[in-house]
PDB file of C-alpha atoms in Angstrom:
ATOM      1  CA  UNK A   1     -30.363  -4.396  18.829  1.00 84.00           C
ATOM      2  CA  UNK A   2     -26.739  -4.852  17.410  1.00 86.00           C
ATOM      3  CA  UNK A   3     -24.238  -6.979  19.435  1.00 91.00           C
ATOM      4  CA  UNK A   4     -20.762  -8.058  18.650  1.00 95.00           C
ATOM      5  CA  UNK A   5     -19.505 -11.410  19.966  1.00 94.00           C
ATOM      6  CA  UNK A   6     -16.010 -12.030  20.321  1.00 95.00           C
ATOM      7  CA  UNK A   7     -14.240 -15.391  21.056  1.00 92.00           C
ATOM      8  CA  UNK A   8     -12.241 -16.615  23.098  1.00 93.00           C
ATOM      9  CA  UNK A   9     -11.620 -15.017  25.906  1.00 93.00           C
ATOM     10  CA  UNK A  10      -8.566 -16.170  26.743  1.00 95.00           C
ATOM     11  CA  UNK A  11      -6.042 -17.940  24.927  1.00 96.00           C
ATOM     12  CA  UNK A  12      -2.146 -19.518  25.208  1.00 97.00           C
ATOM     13  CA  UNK A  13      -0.120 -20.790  22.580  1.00 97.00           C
ATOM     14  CA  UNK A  14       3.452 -21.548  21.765  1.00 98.00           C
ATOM     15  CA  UNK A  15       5.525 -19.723  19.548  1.00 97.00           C
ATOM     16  CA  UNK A  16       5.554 -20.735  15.893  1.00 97.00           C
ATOM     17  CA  UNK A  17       1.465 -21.765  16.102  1.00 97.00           C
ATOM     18  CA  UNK A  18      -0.999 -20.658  14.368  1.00 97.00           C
ATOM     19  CA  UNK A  19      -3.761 -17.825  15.403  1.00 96.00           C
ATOM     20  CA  UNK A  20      -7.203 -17.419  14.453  1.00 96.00           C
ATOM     21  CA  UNK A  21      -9.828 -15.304  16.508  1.00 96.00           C
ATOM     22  CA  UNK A  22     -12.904 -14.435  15.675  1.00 96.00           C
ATOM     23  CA  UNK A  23     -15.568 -11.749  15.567  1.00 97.00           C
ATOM     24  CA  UNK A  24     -19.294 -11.575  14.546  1.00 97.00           C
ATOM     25  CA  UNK A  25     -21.912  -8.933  14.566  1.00 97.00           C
ATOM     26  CA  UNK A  26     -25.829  -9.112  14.717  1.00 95.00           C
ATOM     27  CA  UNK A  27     -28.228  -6.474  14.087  1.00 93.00           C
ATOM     28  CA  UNK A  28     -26.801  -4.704  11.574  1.00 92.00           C
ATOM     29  CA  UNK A  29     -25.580  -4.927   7.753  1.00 91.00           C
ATOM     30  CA  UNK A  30     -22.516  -3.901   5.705  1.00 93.00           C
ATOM     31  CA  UNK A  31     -20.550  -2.646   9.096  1.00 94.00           C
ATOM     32  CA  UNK A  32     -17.171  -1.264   9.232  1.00 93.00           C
ATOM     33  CA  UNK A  33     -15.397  -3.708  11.202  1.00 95.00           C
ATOM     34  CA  UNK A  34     -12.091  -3.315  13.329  1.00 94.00           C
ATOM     35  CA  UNK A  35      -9.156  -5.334  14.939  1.00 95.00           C
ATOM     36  CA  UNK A  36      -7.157  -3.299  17.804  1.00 93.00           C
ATOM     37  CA  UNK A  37      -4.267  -4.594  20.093  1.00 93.00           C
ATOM     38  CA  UNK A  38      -3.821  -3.541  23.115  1.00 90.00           C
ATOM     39  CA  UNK A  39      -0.257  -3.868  25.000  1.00 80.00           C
ATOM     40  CA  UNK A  40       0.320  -4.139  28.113  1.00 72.00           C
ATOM     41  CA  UNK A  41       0.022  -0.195  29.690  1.00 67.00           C
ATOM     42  CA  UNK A  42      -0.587   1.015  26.066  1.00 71.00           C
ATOM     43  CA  UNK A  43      -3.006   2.924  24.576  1.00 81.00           C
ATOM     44  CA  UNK A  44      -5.216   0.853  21.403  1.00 87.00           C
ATOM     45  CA  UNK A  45      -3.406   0.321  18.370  1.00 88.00           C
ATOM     46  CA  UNK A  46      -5.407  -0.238  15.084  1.00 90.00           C
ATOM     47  CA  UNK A  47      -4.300  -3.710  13.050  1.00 93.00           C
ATOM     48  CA  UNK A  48      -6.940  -3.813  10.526  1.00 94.00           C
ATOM     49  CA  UNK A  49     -10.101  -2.432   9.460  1.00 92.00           C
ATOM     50  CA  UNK A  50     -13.140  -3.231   6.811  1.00 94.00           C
ATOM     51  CA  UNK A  51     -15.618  -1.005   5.014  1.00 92.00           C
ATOM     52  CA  UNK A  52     -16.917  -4.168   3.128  1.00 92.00           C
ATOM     53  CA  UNK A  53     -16.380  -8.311   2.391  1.00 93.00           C
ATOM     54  CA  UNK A  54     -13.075  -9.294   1.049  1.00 89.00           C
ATOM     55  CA  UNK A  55     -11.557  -5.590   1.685  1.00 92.00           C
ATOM     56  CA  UNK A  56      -9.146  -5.309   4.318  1.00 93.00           C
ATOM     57  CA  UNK A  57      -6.969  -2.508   5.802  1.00 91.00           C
ATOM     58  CA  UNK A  58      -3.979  -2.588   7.136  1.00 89.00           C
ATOM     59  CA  UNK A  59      -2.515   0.040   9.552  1.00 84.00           C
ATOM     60  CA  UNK A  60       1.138  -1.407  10.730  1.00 79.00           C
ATOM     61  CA  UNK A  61       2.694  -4.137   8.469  1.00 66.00           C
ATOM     62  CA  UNK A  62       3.431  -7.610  10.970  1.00 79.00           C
ATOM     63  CA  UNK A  63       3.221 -10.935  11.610  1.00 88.00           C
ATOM     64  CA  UNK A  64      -0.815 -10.838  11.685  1.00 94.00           C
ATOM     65  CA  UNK A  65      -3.596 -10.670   8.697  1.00 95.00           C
ATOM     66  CA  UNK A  66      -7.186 -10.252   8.718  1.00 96.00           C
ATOM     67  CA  UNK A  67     -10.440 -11.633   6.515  1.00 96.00           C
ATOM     68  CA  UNK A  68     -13.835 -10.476   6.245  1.00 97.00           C
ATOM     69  CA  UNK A  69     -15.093 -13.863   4.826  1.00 95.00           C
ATOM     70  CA  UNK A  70     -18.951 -12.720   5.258  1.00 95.00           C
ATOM     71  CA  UNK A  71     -20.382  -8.902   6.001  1.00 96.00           C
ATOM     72  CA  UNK A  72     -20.379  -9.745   9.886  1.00 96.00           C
ATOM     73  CA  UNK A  73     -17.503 -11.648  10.016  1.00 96.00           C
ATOM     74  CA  UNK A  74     -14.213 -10.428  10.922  1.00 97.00           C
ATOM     75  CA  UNK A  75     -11.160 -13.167  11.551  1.00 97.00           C
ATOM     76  CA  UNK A  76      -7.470 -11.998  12.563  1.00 96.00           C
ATOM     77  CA  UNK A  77      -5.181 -14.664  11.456  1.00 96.00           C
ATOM     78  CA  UNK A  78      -1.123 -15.627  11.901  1.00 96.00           C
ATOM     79  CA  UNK A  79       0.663 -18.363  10.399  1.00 95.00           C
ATOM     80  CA  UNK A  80       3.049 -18.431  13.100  1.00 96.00           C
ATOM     81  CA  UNK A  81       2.527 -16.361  16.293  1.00 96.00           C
ATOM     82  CA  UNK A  82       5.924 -14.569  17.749  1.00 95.00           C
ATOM     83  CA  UNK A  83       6.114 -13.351  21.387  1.00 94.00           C
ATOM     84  CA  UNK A  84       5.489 -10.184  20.942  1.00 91.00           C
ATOM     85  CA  UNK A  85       2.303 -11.209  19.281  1.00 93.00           C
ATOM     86  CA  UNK A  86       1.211 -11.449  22.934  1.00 93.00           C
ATOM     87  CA  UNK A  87      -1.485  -8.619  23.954  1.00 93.00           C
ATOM     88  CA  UNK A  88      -5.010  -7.828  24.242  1.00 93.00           C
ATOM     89  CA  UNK A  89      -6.975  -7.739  21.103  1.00 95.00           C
ATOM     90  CA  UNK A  90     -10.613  -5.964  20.562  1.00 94.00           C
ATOM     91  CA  UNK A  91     -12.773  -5.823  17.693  1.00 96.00           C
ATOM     92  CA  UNK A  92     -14.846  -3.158  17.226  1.00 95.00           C
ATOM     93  CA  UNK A  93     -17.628  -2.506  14.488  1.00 95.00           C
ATOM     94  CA  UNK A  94     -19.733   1.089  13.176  1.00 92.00           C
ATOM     95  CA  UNK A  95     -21.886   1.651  10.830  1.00 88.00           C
ATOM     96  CA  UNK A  96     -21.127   1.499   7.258  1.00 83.00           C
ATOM     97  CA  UNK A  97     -20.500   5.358   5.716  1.00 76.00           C
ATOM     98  CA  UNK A  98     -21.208   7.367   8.979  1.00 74.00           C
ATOM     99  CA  UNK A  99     -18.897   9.155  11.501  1.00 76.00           C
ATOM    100  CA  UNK A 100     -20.244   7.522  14.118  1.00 84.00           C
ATOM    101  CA  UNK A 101     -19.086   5.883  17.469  1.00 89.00           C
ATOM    102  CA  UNK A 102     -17.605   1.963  17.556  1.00 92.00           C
ATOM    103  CA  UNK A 103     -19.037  -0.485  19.535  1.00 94.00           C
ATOM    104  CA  UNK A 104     -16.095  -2.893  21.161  1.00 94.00           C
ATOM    105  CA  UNK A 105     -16.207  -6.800  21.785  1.00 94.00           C
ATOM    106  CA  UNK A 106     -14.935  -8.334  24.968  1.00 93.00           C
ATOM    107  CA  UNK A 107     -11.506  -9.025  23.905  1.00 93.00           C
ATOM    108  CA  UNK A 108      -9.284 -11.415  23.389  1.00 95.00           C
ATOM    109  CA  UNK A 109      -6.185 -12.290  25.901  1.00 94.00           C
ATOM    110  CA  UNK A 110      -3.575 -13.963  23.821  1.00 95.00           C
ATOM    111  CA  UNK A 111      -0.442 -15.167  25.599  1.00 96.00           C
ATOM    112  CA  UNK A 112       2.438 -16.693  23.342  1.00 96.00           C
ATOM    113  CA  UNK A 113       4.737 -18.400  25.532  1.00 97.00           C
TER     114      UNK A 113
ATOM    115  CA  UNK B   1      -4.508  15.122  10.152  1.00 70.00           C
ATOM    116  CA  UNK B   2      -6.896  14.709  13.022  1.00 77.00           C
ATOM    117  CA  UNK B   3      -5.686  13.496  16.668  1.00 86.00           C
ATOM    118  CA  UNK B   4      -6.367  13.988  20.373  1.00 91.00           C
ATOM    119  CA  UNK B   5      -3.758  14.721  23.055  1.00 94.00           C
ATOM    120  CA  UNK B   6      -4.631  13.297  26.726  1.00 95.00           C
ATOM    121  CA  UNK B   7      -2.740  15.482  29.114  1.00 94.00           C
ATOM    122  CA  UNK B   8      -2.110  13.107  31.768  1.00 95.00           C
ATOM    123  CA  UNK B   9      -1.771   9.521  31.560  1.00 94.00           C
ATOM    124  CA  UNK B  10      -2.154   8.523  35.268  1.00 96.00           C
ATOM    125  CA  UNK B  11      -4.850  10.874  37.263  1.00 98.00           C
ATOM    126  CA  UNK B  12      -5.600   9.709  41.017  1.00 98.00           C
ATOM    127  CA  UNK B  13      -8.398  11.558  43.245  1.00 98.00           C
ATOM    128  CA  UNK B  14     -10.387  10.678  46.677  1.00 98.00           C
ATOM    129  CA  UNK B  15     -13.160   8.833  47.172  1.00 97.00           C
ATOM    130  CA  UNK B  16     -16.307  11.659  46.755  1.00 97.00           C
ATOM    131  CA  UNK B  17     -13.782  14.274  45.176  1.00 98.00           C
ATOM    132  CA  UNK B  18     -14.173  15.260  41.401  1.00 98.00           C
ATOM    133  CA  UNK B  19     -12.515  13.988  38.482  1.00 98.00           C
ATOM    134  CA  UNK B  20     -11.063  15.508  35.440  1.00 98.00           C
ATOM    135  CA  UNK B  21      -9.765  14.099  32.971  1.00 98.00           C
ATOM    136  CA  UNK B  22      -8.435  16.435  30.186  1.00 98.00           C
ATOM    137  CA  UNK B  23      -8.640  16.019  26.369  1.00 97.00           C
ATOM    138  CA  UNK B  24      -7.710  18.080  23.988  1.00 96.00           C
ATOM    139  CA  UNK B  25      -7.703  17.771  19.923  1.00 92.00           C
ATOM    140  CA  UNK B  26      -6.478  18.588  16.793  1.00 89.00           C
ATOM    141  CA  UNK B  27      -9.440  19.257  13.433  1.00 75.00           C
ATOM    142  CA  UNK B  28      -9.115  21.875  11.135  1.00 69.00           C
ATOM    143  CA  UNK B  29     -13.417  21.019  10.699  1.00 74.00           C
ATOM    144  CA  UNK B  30     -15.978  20.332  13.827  1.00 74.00           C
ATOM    145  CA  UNK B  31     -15.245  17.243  14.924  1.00 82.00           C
ATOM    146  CA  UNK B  32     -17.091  14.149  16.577  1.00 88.00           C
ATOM    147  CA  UNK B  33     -15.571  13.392  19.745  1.00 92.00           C
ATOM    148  CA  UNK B  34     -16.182  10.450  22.318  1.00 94.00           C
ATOM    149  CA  UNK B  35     -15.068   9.454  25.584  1.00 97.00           C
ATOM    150  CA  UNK B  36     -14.467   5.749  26.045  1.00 97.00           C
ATOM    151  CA  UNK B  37     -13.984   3.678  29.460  1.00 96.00           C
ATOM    152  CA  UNK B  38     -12.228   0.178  29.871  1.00 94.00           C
ATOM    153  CA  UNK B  39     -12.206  -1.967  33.314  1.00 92.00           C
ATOM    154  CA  UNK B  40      -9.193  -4.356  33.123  1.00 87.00           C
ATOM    155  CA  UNK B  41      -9.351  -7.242  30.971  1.00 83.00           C
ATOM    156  CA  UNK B  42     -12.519  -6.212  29.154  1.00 87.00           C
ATOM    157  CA  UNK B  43     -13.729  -4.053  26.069  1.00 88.00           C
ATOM    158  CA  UNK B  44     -14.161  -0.732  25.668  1.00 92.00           C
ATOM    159  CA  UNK B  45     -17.775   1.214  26.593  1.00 95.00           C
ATOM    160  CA  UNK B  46     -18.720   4.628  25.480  1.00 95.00           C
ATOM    161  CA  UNK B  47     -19.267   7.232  28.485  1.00 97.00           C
ATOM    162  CA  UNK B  48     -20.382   9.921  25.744  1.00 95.00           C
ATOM    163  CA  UNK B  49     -19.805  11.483  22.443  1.00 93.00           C
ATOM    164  CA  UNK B  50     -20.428  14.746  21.136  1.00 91.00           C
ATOM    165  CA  UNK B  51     -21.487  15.057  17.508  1.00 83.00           C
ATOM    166  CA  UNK B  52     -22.227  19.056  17.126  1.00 76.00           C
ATOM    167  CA  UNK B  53     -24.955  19.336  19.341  1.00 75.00           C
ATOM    168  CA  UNK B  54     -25.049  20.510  22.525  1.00 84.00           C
ATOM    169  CA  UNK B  55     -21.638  21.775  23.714  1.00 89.00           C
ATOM    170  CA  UNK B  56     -21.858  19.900  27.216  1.00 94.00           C
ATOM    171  CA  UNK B  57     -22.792  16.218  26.560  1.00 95.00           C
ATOM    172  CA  UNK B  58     -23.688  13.888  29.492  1.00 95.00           C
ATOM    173  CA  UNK B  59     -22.844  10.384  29.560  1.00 95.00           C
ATOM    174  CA  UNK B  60     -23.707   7.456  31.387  1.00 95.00           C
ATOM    175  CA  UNK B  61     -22.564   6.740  35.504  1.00 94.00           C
ATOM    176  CA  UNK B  62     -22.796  10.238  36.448  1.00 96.00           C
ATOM    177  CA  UNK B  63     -19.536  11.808  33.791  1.00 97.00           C
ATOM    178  CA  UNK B  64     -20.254  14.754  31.559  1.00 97.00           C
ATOM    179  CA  UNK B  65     -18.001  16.581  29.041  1.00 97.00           C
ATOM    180  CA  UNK B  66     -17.691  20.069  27.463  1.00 95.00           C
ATOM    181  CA  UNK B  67     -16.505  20.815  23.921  1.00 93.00           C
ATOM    182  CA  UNK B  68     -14.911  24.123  23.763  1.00 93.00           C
ATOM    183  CA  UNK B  69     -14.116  25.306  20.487  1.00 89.00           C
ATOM    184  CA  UNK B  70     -11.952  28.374  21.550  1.00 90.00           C
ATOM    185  CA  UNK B  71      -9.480  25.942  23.561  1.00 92.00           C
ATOM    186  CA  UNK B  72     -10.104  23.062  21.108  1.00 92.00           C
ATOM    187  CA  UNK B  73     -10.665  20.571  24.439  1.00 94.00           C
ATOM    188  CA  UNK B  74     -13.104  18.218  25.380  1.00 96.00           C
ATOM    189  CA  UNK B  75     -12.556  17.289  29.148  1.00 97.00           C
ATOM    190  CA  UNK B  76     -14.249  14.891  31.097  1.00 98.00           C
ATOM    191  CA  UNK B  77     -15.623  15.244  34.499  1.00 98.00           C
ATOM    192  CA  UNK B  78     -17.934  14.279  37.692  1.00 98.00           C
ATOM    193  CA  UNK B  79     -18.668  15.663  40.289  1.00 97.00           C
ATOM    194  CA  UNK B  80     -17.865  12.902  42.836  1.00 98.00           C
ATOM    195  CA  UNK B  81     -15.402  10.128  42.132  1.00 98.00           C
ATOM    196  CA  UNK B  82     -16.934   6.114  42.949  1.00 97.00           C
ATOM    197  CA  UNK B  83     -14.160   3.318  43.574  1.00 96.00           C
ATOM    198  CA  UNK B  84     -16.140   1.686  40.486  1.00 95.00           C
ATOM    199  CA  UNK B  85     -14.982   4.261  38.474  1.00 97.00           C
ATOM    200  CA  UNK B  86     -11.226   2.882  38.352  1.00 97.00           C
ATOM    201  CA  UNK B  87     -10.256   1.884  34.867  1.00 96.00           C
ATOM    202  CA  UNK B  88      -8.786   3.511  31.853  1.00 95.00           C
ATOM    203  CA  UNK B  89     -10.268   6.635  29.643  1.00 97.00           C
ATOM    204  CA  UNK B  90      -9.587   6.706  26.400  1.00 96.00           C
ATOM    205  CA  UNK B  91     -10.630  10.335  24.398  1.00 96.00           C
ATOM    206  CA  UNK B  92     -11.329  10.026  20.394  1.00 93.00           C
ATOM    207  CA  UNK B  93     -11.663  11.363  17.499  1.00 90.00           C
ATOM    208  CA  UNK B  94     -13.200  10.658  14.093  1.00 85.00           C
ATOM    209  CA  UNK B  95     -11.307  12.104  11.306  1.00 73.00           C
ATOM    210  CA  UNK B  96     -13.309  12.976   8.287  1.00 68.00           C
ATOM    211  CA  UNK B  97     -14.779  10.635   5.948  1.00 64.00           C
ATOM    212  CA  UNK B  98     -17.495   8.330   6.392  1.00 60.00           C
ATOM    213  CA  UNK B  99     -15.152   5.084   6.740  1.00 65.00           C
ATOM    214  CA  UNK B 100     -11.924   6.011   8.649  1.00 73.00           C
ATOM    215  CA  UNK B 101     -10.924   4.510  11.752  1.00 81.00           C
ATOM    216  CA  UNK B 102     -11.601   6.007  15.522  1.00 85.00           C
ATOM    217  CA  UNK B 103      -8.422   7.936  16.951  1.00 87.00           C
ATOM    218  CA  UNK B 104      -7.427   7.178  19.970  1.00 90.00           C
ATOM    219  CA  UNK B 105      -5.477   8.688  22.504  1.00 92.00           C
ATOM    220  CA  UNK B 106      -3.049   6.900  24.711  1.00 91.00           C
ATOM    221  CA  UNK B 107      -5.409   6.806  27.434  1.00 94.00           C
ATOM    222  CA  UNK B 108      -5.362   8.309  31.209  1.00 96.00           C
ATOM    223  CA  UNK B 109      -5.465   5.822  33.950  1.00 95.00           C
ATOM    224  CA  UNK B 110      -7.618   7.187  36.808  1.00 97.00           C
ATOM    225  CA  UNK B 111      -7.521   5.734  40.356  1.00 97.00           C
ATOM    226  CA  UNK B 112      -9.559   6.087  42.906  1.00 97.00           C
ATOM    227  CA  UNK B 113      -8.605   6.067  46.512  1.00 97.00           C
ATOM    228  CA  UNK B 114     -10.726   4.988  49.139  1.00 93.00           C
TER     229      UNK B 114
END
């Protein structure tokens, strides 16, 4: 069975440091891959997505970028986190070519202080 | 382009009374539609999803849904409202094409009083 791993769950850093979180997926090959933030009382907002390795997505132009280094490998990257980086942040896979549902990590907790 | 409208962002019922939670969307083609849930701090779980089968879909924990072509909607309900079943509901769509992102809506917040 396919599961998605997310990591870590929680996480607090200063303003002006750098962000990487990660996601990986087992049980499946050549996924579409997905990075959502969530806001406080807000509804998801897409970042990124991936149909494939090296290409990336981007919905909504920020301080944040994304890399699909291997085929179940999905990293959201910042070079230096801002404040309102601060938010909950899911990522999601489907399969590859298919209208088909998306199956969400735990998420991530990021609070830039 | 393809989207889904939830009616009410905050919905609150008893303890043992029945929840619904409205949906309605926008798809010039038939769409797939899902209903996701999300306890606080955690990910998102599908309930159900509806892929052009049969028009009333049920979904896990007791919550059904009925697509209804004529009134483009695709409501969610149960028959008796558990405290467990706090959390948010997000409704979605997928536009067309075999690689585009989920559509959410904004989400309805349902609370559940003892």
């Amino acid at each position: 069975s396919q599961t998605i791993h997310q990591w870590p769950a929680t996480l607090v850093q200063p303003v002006g440091s750098p962000l990487s979180l990660e996601c990986t997926v087992e049980g499946t090959s050549n996924p579409n891959l997905y990075w959502y933030r969530q806001a406080a009382g807000r509804g998801l907002q897409l970042l990124f997505y991936s149909v494939g390795i090296g290409q990336i997505s981007s919905e909504v132009p920020q301080n944040l970028s994304a890399s699909r280094p291997q085929d179940r490998q999905f990293i959201l990257s910042s070079k230096k986190l801002l404040l309102s980086d601060s938010g909950f942040y899911l990522c999601a896979w489907s399969e590859g070519g298919m209208r088909t549902e998306a199956f969400f990590g735990q998420g991530t907790r990021l609070t830039v202080v | 382009a393809q989207s889904v409208t939830q009616l009410d962002s905050h919905v609150s019922v008893s303890e043992g009374t029945p929840v619904l939670l409205r949906c309605n969307y926008s798809s010039s083609y038939s769409p797939s539609l899902f209903w996701y849930v999300q306890h606080p701090n955690k990910g998102l779980q599908l309930l159900l999803k509806y892929t052009s089968a049969a028009t009333l879909v049920k979904g896990i924990n007791g919550f059904e849904a009925e697509f209804k072509k004529s009134e483009t909607s695709f409501h969610l309900t149960k028959p008796s409202a558990h405290m467990s079943d706090a959390a948010e509901y997000f409704c979605v769509v997928i536009p067309a094409g075999g690689n585009t992102p989920l559509v959410f809506g904004k989400g309805t917040r349902l609370s559940v009083i003892a």
